[in-house]
XYZ file of C-alpha atoms in Angstrom:
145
model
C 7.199 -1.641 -39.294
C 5.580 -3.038 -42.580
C 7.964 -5.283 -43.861
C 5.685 -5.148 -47.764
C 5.826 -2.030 -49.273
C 2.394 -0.335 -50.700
C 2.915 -1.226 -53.627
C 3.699 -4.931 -53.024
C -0.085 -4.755 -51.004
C -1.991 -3.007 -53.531
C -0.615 -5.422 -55.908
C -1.939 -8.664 -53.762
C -5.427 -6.424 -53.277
C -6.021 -5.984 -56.901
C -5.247 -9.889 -58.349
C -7.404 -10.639 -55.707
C -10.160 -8.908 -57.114
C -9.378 -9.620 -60.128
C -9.874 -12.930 -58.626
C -13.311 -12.571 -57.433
C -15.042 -11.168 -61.005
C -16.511 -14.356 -62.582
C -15.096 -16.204 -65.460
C -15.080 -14.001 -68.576
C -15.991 -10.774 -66.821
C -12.884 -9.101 -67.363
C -12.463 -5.861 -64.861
C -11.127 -2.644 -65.891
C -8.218 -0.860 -64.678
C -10.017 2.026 -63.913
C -12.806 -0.115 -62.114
C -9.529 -1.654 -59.853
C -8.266 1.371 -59.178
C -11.870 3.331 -57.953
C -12.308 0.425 -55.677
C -8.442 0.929 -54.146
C -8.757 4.670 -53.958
C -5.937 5.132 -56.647
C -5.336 7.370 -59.836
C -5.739 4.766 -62.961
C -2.607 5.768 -64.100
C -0.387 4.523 -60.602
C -2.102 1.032 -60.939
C -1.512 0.703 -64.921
C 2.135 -0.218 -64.852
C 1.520 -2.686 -62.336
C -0.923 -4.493 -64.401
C 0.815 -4.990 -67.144
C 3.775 -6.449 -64.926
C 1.359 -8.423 -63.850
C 0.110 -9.977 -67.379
C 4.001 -10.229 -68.381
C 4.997 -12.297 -65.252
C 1.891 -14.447 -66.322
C -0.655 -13.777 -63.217
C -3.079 -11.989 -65.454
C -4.499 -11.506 -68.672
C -5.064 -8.269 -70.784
C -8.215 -8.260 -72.866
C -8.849 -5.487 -75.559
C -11.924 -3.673 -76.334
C -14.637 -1.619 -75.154
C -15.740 -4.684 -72.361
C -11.914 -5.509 -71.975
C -9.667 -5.291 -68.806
C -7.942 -7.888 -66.627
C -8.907 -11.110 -66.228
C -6.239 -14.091 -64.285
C -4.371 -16.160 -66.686
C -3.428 -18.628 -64.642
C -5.918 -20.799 -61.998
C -6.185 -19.115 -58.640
C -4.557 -22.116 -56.452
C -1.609 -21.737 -58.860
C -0.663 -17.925 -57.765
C 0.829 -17.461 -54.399
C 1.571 -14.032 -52.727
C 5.053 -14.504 -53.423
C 4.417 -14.590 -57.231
C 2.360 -12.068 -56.973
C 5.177 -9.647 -55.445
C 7.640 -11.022 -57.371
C 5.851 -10.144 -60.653
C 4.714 -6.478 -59.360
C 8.317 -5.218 -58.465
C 8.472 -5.108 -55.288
C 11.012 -8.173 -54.205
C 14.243 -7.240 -55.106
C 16.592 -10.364 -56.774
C 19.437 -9.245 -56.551
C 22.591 -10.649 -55.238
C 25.050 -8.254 -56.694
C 27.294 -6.641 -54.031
C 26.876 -2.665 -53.404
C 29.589 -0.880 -53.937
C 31.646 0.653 -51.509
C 30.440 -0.387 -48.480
C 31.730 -3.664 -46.825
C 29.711 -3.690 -43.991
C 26.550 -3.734 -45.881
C 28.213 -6.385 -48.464
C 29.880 -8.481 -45.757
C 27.477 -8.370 -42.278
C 24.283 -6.685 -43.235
C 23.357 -8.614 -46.546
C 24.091 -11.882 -44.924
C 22.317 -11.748 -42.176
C 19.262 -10.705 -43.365
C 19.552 -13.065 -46.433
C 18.351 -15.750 -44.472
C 15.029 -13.813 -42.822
C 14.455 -12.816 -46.617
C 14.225 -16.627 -47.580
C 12.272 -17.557 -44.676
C 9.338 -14.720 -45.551
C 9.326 -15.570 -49.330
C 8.813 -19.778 -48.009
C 6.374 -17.961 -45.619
C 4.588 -15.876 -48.921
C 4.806 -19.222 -50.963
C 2.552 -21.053 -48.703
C -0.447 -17.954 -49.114
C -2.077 -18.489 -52.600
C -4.605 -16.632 -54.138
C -7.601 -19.153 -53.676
C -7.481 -19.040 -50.473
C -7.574 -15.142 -50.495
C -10.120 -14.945 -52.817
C -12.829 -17.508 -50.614
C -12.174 -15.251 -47.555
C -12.581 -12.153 -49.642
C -15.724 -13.400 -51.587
C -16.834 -14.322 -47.642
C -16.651 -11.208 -46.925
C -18.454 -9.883 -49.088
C -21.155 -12.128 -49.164
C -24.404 -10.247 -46.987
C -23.912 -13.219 -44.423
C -20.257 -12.795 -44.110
C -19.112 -10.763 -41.382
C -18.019 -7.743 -42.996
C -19.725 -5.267 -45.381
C -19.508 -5.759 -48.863
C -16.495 -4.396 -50.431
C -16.265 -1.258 -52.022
């Protein structure tokens, strides 16, 4: 059972790229999403969440795209999930059901915390040195695609 959804993964998977494109080489959207197998227009909004959570930057133009705002040993997985959607904040109590409010959401509160310390500790340089390892013809994988 994936405890991430997709989203949350594609997310990680694209500032990682992002991540690998040298300094002011800014990568398209549609680029991203060719190399993720998506339609443009599913990995747009989570771009720009992206550039207003600070992670990335949006540059204009005909050589424009997405470049990271922020140095890669400053951007862990959990900011990364945070700023995408995909980590719900909220506290607030659901209505009409007190099991969920009073045993469920308690419990679990706890194994929530633990994974986002766990997510904290996973930052993007990191990712990006295997990745780039990777895809180096030495590495042990293929190049990406």
């Amino acid at each position: 059972m994936p405890l991430l959804p997709r989203k949350g993964v594609l997310a990680v998977a694209a500032v990682i790229d992002v991540a690998m494109q040298a300094e002011g080489q800014p990568i398209s959207a549609k680029t991203l999403a060719a190399r993720h197998g998506l339609p443009p227009r599913h990995l747009e909004p989570m771009l720009q969440a992206l550039v207003r959570c600070g992670i990335l930057k949006g540059i204009r133009g005909p050589r424009g795209g997405y470049e990271l705002a922020r140095d890669r040993r400053g951007v862990t997985a959990n900011d990364i999930l945070r700023a995408a959607g995909t980590v719900d904040e909220s506290d607030a109590p659901h209505p009409g059901s007190e099991l969920l409010n009073r045993i469920v959401l308690p419990a679990m509160a706890g194994a929530e915390q633990e994974f986002g310390i766990a997510l904290a500790r996973i930052n993007l340089e990191d990712m990006a040195l295997e990745a780039q390892a990777l895809a180096e013809p030495t590495g042990k994988g293929a190049a990406r695609t």
